[in-house]
Coordinates of C-alpha atoms and ligand atoms in Angstrom, one line a residue:
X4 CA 0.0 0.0 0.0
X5 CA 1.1 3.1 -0.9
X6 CA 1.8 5.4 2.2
X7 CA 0.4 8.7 1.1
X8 CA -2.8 7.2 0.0
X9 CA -5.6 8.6 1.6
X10 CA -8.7 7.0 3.3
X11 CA -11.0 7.5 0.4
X12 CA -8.5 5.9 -1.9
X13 CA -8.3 3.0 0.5
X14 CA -11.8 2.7 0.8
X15 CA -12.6 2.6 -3.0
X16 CA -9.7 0.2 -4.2
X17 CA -11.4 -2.2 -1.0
X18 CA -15.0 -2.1 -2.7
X19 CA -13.7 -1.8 -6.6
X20 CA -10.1 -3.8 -6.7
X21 CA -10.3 -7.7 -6.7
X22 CA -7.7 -8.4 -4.1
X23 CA -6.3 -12.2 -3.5
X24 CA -5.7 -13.1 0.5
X25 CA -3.3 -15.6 1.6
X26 CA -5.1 -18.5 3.6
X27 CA -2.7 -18.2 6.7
X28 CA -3.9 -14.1 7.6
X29 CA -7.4 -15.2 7.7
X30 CA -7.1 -18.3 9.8
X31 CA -7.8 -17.8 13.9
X32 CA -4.8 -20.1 16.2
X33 CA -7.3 -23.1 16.6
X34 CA -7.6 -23.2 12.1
X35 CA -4.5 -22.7 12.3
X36 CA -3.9 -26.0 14.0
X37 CA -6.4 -27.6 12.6
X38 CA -4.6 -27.2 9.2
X39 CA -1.9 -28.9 10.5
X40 CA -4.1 -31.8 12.1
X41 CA -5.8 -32.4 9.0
X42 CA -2.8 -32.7 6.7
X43 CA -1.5 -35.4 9.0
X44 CA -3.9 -37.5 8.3
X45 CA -4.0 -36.1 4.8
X46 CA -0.3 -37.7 5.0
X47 CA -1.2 -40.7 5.7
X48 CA -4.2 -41.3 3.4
X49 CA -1.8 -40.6 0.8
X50 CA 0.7 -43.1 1.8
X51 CA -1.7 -45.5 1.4
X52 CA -3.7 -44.8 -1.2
X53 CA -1.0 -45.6 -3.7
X54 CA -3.2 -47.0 -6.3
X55 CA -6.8 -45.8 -7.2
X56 CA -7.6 -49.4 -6.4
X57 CA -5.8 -48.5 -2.3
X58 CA -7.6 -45.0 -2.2
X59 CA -11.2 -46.9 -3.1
X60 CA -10.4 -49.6 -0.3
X61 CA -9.4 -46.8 2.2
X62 CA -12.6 -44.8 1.2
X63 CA -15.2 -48.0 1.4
X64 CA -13.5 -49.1 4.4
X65 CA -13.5 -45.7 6.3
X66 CA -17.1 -44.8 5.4
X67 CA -18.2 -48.4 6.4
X68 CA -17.2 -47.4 10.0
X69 CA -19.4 -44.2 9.8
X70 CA -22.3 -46.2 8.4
X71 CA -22.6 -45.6 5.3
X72 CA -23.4 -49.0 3.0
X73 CA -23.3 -51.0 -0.2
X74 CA -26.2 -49.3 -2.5
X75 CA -29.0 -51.7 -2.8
X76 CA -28.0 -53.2 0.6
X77 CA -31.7 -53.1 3.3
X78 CA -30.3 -51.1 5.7
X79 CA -32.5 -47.8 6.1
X80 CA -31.0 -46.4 9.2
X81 CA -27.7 -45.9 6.7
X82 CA -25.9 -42.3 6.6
X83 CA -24.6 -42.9 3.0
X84 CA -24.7 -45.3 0.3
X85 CA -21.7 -46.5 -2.1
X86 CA -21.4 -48.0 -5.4
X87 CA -17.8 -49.2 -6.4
X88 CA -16.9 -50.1 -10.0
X89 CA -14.3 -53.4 -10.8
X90 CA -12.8 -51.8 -7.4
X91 CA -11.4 -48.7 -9.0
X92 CA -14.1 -46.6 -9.4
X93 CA -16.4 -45.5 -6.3
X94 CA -19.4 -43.3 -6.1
X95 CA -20.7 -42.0 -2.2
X96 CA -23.6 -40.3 -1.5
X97 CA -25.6 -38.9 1.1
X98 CA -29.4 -38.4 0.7
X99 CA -30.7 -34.6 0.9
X100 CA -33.7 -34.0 1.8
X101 CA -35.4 -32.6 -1.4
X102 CA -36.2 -35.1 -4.1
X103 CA -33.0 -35.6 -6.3
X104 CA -35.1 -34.3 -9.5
X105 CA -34.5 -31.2 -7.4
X106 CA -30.8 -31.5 -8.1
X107 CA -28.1 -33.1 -6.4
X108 CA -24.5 -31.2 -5.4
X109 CA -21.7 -33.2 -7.4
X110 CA -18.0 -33.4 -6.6
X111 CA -15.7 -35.4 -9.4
X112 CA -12.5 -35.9 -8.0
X113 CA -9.7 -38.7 -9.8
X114 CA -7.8 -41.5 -7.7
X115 CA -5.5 -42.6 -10.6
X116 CA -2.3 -41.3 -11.1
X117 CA 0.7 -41.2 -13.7
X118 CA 3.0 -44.1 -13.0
X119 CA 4.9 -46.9 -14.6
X120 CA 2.7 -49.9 -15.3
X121 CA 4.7 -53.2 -15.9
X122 CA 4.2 -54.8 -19.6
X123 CA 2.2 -58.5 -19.6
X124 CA 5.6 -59.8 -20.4
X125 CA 7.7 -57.8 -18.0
X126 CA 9.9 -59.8 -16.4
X127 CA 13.6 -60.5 -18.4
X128 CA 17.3 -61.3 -17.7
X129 CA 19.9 -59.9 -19.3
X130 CA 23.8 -59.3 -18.0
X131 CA 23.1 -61.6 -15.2
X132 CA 20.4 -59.3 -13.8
X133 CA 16.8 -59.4 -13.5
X134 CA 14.5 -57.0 -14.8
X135 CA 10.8 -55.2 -15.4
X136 CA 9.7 -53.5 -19.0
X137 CA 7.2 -50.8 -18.0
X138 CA 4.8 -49.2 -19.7
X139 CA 4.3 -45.3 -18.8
X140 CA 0.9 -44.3 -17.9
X141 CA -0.5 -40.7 -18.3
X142 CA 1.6 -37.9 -18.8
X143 CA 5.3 -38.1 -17.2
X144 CA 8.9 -36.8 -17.6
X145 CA 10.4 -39.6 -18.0
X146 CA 13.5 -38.7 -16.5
X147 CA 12.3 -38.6 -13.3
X148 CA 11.8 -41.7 -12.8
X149 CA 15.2 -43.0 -13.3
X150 CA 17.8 -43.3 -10.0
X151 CA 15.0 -43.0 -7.4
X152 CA 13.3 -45.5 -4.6
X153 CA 10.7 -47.6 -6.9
X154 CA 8.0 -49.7 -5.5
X155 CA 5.9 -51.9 -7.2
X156 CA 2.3 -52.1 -6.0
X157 CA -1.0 -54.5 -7.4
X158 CA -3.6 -56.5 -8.0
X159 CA -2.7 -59.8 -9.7
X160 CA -5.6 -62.5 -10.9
X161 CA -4.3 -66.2 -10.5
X162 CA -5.0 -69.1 -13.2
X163 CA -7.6 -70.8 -10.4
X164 CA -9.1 -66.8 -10.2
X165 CA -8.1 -66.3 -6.8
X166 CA -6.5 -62.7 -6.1
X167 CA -3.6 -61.2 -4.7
X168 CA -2.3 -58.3 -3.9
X169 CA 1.2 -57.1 -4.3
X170 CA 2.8 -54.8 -2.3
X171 CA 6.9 -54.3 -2.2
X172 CA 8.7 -51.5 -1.4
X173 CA 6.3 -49.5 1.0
X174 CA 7.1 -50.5 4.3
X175 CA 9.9 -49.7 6.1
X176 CA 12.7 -52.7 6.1
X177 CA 11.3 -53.3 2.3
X178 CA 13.8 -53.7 -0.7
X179 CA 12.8 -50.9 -3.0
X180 CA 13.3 -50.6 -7.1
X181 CA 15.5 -48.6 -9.1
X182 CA 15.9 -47.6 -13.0
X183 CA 19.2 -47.3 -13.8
X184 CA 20.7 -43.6 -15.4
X185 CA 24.0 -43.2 -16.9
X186 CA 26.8 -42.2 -15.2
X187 CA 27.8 -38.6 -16.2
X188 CA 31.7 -40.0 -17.4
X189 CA 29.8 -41.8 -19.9
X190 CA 26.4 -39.3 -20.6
X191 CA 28.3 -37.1 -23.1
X192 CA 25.9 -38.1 -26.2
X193 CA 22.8 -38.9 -23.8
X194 CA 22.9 -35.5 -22.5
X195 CA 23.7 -33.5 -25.9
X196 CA 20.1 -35.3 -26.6
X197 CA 16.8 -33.1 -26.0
X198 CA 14.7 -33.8 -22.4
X199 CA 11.8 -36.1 -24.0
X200 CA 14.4 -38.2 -25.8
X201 CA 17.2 -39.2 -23.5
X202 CA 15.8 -41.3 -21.2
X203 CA 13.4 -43.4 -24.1
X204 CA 10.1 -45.2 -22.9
X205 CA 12.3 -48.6 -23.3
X206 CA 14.8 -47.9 -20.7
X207 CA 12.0 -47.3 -18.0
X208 CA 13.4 -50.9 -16.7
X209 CA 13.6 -51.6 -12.8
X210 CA 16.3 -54.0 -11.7
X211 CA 14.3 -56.4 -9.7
X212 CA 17.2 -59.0 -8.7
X213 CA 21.1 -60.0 -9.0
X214 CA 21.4 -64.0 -7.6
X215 CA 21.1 -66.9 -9.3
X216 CA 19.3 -69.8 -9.3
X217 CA 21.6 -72.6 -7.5
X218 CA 21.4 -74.6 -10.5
X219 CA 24.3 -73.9 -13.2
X220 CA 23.5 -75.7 -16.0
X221 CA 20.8 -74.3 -15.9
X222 CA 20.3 -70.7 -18.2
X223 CA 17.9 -67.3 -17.2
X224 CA 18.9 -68.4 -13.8
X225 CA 18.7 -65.2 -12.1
X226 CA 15.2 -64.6 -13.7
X227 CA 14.1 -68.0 -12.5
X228 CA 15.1 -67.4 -8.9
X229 CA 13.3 -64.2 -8.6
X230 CA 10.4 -66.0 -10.2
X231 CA 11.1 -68.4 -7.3
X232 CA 10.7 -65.7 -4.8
X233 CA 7.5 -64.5 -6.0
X234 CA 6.0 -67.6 -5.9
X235 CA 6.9 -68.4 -2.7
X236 CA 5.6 -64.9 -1.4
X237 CA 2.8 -64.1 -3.9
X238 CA 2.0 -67.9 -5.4
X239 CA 2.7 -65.9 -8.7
X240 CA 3.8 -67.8 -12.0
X241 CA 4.9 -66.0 -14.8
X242 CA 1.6 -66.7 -16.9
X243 CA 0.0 -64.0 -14.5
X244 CA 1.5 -61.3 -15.0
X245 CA 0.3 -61.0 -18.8
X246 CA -3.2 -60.6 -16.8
X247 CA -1.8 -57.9 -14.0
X248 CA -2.2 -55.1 -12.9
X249 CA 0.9 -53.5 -11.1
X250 CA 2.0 -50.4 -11.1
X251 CA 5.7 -48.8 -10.1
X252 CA 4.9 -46.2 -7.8
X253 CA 7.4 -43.8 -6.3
X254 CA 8.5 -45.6 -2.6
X255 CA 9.2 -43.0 -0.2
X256 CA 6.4 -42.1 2.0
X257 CA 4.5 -38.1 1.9
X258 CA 6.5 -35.7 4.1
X259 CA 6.4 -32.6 5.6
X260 CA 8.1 -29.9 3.6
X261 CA 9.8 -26.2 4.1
X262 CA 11.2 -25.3 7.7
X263 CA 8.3 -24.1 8.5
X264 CA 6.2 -27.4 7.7
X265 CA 3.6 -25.2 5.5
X266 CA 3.7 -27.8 2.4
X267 CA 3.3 -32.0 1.7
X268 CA 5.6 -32.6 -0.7
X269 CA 4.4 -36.5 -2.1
X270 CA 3.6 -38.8 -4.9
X271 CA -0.3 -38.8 -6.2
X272 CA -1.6 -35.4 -5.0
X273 CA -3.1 -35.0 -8.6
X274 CA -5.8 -35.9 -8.0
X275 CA -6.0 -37.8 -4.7
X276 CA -5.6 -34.4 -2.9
X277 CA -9.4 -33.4 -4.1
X278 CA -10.4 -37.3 -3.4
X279 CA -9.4 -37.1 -0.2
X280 CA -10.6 -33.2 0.7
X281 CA -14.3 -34.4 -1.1
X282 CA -14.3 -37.6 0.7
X283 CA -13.5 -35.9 4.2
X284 CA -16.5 -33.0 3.0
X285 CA -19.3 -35.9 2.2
X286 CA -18.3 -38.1 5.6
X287 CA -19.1 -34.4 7.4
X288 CA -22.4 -33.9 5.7
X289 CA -25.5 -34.6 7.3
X290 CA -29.0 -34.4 5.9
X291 CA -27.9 -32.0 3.0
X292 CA -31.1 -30.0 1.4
X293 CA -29.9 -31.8 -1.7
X294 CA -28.1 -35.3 -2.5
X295 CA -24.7 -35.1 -2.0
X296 CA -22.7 -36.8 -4.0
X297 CA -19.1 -37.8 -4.5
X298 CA -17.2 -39.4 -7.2
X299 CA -14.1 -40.9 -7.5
X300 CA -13.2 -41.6 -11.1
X301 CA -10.3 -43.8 -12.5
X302 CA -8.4 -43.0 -16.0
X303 CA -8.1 -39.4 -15.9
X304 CA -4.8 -39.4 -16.8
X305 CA -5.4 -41.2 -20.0
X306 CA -8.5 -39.5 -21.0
X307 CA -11.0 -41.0 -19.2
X308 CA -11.8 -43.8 -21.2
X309 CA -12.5 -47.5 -19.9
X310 CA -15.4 -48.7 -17.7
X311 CA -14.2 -47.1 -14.9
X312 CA -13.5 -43.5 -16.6
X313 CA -15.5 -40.7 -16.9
X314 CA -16.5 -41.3 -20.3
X315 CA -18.5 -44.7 -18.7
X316 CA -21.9 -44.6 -17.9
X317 CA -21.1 -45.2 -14.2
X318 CA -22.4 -42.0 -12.6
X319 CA -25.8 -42.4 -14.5
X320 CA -26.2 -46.5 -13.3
X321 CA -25.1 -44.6 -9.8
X322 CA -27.7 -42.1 -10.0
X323 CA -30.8 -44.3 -11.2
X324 CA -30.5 -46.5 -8.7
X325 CA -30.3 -43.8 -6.1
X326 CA -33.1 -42.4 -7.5
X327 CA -34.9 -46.0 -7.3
X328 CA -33.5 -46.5 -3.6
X329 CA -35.5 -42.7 -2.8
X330 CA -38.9 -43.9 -4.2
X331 CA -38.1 -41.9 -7.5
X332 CA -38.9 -43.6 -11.0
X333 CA -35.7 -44.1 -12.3
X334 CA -36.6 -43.2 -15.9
X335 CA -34.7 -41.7 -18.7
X336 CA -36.4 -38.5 -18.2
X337 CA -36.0 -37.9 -14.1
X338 CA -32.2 -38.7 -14.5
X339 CA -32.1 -35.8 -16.9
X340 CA -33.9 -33.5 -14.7
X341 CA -31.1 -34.7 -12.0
X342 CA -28.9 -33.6 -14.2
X343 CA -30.3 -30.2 -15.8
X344 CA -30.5 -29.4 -11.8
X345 CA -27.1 -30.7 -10.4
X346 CA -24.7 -28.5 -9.6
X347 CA -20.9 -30.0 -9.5
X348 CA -17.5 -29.3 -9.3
X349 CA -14.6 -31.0 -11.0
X350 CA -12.6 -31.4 -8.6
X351 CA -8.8 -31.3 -9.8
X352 CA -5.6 -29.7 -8.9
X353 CA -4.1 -26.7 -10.5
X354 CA -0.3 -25.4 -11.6
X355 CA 1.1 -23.7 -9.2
X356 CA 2.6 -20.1 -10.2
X357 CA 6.4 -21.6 -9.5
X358 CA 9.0 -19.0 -9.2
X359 CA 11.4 -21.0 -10.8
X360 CA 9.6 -21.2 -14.2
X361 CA 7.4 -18.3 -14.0
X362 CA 8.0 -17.4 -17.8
X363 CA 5.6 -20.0 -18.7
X364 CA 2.5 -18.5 -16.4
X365 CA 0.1 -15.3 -17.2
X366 CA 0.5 -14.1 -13.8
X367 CA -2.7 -12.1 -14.0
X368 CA -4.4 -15.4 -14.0
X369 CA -2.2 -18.0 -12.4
X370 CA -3.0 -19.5 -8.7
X371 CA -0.6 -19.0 -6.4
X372 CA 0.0 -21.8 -3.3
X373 CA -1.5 -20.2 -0.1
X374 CA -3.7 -18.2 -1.6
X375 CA -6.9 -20.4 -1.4
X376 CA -8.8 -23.0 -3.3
X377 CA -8.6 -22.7 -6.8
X378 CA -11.5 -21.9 -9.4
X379 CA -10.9 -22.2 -13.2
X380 CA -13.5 -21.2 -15.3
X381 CA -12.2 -23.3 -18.1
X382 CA -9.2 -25.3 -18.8
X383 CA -8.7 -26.7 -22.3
X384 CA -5.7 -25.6 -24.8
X385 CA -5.3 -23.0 -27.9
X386 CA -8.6 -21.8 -28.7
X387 CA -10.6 -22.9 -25.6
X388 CA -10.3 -26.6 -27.1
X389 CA -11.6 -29.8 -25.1
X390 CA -13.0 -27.4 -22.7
X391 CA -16.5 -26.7 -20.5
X392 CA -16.6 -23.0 -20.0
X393 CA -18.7 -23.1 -16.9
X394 CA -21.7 -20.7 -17.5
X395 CA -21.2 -17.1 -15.6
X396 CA -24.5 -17.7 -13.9
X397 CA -23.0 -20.7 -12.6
X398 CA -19.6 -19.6 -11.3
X399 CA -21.4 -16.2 -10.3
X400 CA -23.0 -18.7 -7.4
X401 CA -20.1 -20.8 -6.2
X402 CA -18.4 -17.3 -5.9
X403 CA -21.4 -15.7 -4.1
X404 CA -21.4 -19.3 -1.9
X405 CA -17.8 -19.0 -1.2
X406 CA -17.7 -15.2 0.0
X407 CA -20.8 -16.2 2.3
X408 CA -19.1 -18.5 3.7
X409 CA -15.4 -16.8 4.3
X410 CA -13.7 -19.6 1.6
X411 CA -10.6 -18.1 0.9
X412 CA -10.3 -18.7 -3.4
X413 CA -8.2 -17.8 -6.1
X414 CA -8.7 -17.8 -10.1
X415 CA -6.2 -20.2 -12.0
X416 CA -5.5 -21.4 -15.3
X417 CA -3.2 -23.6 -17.5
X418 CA -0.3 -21.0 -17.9
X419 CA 0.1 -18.6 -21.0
X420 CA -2.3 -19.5 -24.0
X421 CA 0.2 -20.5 -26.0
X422 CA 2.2 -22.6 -23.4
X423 CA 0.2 -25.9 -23.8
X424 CA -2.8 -26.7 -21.8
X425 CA -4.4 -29.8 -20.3
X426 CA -8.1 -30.8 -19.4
X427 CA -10.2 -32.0 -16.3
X428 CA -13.8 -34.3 -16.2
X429 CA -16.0 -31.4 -16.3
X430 CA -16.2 -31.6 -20.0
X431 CA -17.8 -35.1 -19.6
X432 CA -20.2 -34.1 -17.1
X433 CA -21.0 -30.9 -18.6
X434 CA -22.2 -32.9 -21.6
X435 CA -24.7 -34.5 -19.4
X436 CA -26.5 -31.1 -19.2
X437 CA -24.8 -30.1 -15.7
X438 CA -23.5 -26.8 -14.4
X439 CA -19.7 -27.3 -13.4
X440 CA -16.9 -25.8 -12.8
X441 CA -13.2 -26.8 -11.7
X442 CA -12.2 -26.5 -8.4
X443 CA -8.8 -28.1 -6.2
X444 CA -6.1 -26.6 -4.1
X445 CA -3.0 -25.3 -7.1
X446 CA 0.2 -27.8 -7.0
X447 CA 4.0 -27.3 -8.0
X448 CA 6.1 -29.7 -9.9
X449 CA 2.8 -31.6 -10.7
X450 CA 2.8 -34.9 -12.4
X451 CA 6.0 -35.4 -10.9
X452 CA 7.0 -38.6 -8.5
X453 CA 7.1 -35.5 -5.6
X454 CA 4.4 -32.9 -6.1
X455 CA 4.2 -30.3 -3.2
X456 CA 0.9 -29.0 -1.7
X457 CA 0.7 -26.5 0.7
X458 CA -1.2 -27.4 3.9
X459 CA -3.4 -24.4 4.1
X460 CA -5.1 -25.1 0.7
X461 CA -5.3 -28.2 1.4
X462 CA -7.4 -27.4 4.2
X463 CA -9.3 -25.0 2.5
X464 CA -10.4 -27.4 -0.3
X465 CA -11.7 -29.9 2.5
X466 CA -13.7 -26.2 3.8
X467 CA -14.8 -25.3 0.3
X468 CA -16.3 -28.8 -0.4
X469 CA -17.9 -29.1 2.3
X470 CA -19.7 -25.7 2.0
X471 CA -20.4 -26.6 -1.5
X472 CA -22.4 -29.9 -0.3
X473 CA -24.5 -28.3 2.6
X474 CA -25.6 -25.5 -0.3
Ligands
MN527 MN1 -5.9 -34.3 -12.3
MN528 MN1 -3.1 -34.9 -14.0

């Protein structure tokens, strides 16, 4: 502020000039601590929740204990129904009190994450060592996943059908994975080579094991022996993994970050961050004037395709039979009045304005950490391509909401218009006729094996959702 300005001036630029506030000023001691008390367990969800298959368990498994039930299940005294899909997808809900043709309050939130999946014929041996062939899923920088603590997490179908899950390299005392870089005395030609291009798909290859099997006549003996050890542990053959799914995830646990502990810096904060902050809003939310509902989608990262994407038909087989279980006919034309009514958010994390590569932000426009829970009109590339621009009427109201209710909240976007882009689930449920707009706390280095949050958004996302539900 500019000393000489007078009180008038003051006064004016405080009812005409759109000001941003940092979360922190407007947060009494005991926020304060509860910002810190929530991203512990925030922390922990996360170190769980390594898969989207992990963050539906944690989700069913912590709403069970508050009640809530299988949809379809007779149990009327529930406080919340659930639907999960092939155990990736999961849809909550709690029932408001008006009819859901009324409308229902919609968050859409994504559990999957960018990660190395291992090939159906991933296991090899070659200079005496045994290793994985991956297959990169959604969008990552290759090169940082090479030289870095690797674990390699689930779900495996035997030939009888039975299932196991896979789990190595969490817990502490586990071995953990790593892909191999090039020493710099030998990188001279690797490194003259542009970012995309010197660490190729191909070479994403964790070593997995170094001892051979005791017989030596016998060839591919290290492979067989670590074969051997997965049996042993998992009952695994090498037949099943061409039906797997495991994923290399990033091993080290979320931690506290910055001296003074004001950030999470951790794997899978896009987009379990708004998973988690929605899931925490619905388990608050009690008899809602409207439905709440919560939605935690798989394959965002790919484009939402699949069953258990956005692009499925999951959230309208989730709606008609909540509409069924509330004594409404669940016919073609009551879902769309659902839907013409429903108000949602997508729920998804924003970029960060990092100081370290601020040329590639409009600063104008770009969310800044601390500053609040993030609201982006539209996200999309170029032109406003593979966008929903959410209707001023409708982001007029969640504004209104948010000021009512002292959420601090902050504009974002996807950098400077010519800088690239990317895109969110509101486009798919925007085509089902409702109003929605992006929402989620804004991230640096996302999509990276260690994005960083800061604590104070975090919490206000949780506050934000679960004002939006109670509207
Ligand atoms: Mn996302
Ligand atoms: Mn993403």
């Amino acid at each position: 502020m500019a000393s000489k300005e007078s009180k008038a001036t003051r006064m004016l630029k405080d009812r005409l000039i759109l000001e941003t506030s940092r979360v922190w000023d407007k947060l009494n001691a005991k926020e304060r601590a509860a910002v810190f008390e929530y991203a512990k367990e925030y922390r922990g969800f996360l170190d769980r929740a390594r898969t989207e298959r992990r963050a539906a368990a944690y989700f069913v498994e912590t709403a069970a204990k508050r009640g809530f039930v299988e949809l379809g299940e007779p149990k009327p005294r529930a406080t919340g129904l659930y639907q999960l899909v092939r155990g990736k997808s999961l849809a909550m809900a709690v029932p408001g009190k008006r009819p859901m043709t009324d409308g229902i309050r919609l968050i859409a939130s994504h559990t999957d994450c960018p990660r190395l999946d291992l090939k159906p014929n991933p296991l090899y041996e070659d200079t005496d060592l045994a290793l994985l062939k991956t297959h990169y899923y959604g969008g990552v920088k290759k090169y940082q996943w090479v030289a870095r603590s690797l674990a390699l997490v689930g779900t495996v179908i035997l030939a009888n059908g039975d299932r196991v899950d896979v789990e190595i390299g969490l817990a502490p005392g586990d071995p953990i994975f790593v892909i191999t870089d090039l020493l710099p005395h030998l990188g001279k030609k690797q490194m003259e080579k542009k970012a995309n291009e010197f660490i190729p798909a191909e070479n994403l290859n964790p070593i997995v094991g170094g001892l051979p099997y005791s017989d030596k006549d016998s060839d591919q003996r290290v492979k067989l022996a670590i074969m051997e050890l997965l049996n042993s542990k998992y009952q695994l053959t090498e037949e099943d993994f061409t039906t797997a799914e495991l994923q290399v995830v990033p091993a080290e646990p979320a931690r506290d970050a910055g001296l003074d502990r004001s950030m999470i810096a951790g794997y899978g904060q896009d987009d379990r961050i708004c998973a988690y902050t929605s899931f925490t809003a619905l388990m608050e939310t009690k008899r809602p004037t409207h439905t709440a509902v919560a939605i935690f989608y798989d394959k965002e990262e790919i484009g939402s395709e699949g069953n258990t994407g956005a692009q499925s038909r999951f959230l309208e087989m989730f709606l008609m039979d909540l509409m069924e279980g509330s004594g409404i006919e669940p016919s073609f034309q009551n879902l769309n009045r659902v839907f013409a009514n429903a108000k949602a958010l997508s729920a998804d994390v924003n970029a960060a304005l990092d100081p370290t590569y601020s040329d590639v932000f409009e600063k104008r426009n770009a969310c800044k950490m601390g500053s609040g829970v993030t609201m982006e009109k539209y996200s999309g590339h170029g032109g406003k391509y593979m966008t929903s621009d959410a209707n001023a009427e409708y982001a007029a109201w969640v504004r209104r909401l948010f000021n009512d209710h002292g959420i601090v909240w902050q504009t974002g976007g996807q950098g400077k218009v010519d800088e690239g882009g990317g895109g969110t689930v509101a486009k798919f449920l925007a085509k089902m006729g409702m109003d929605v707009i992006d929402m989620g706390p804004p991230l640096l280095s996302m999509h990276s094996p260690l994005e960083i949050a800061a604590k104070d958004d975090l919490w206000m996302c949780h506050r934000a959702f679960t004002v939006f539900f109670a509207s």
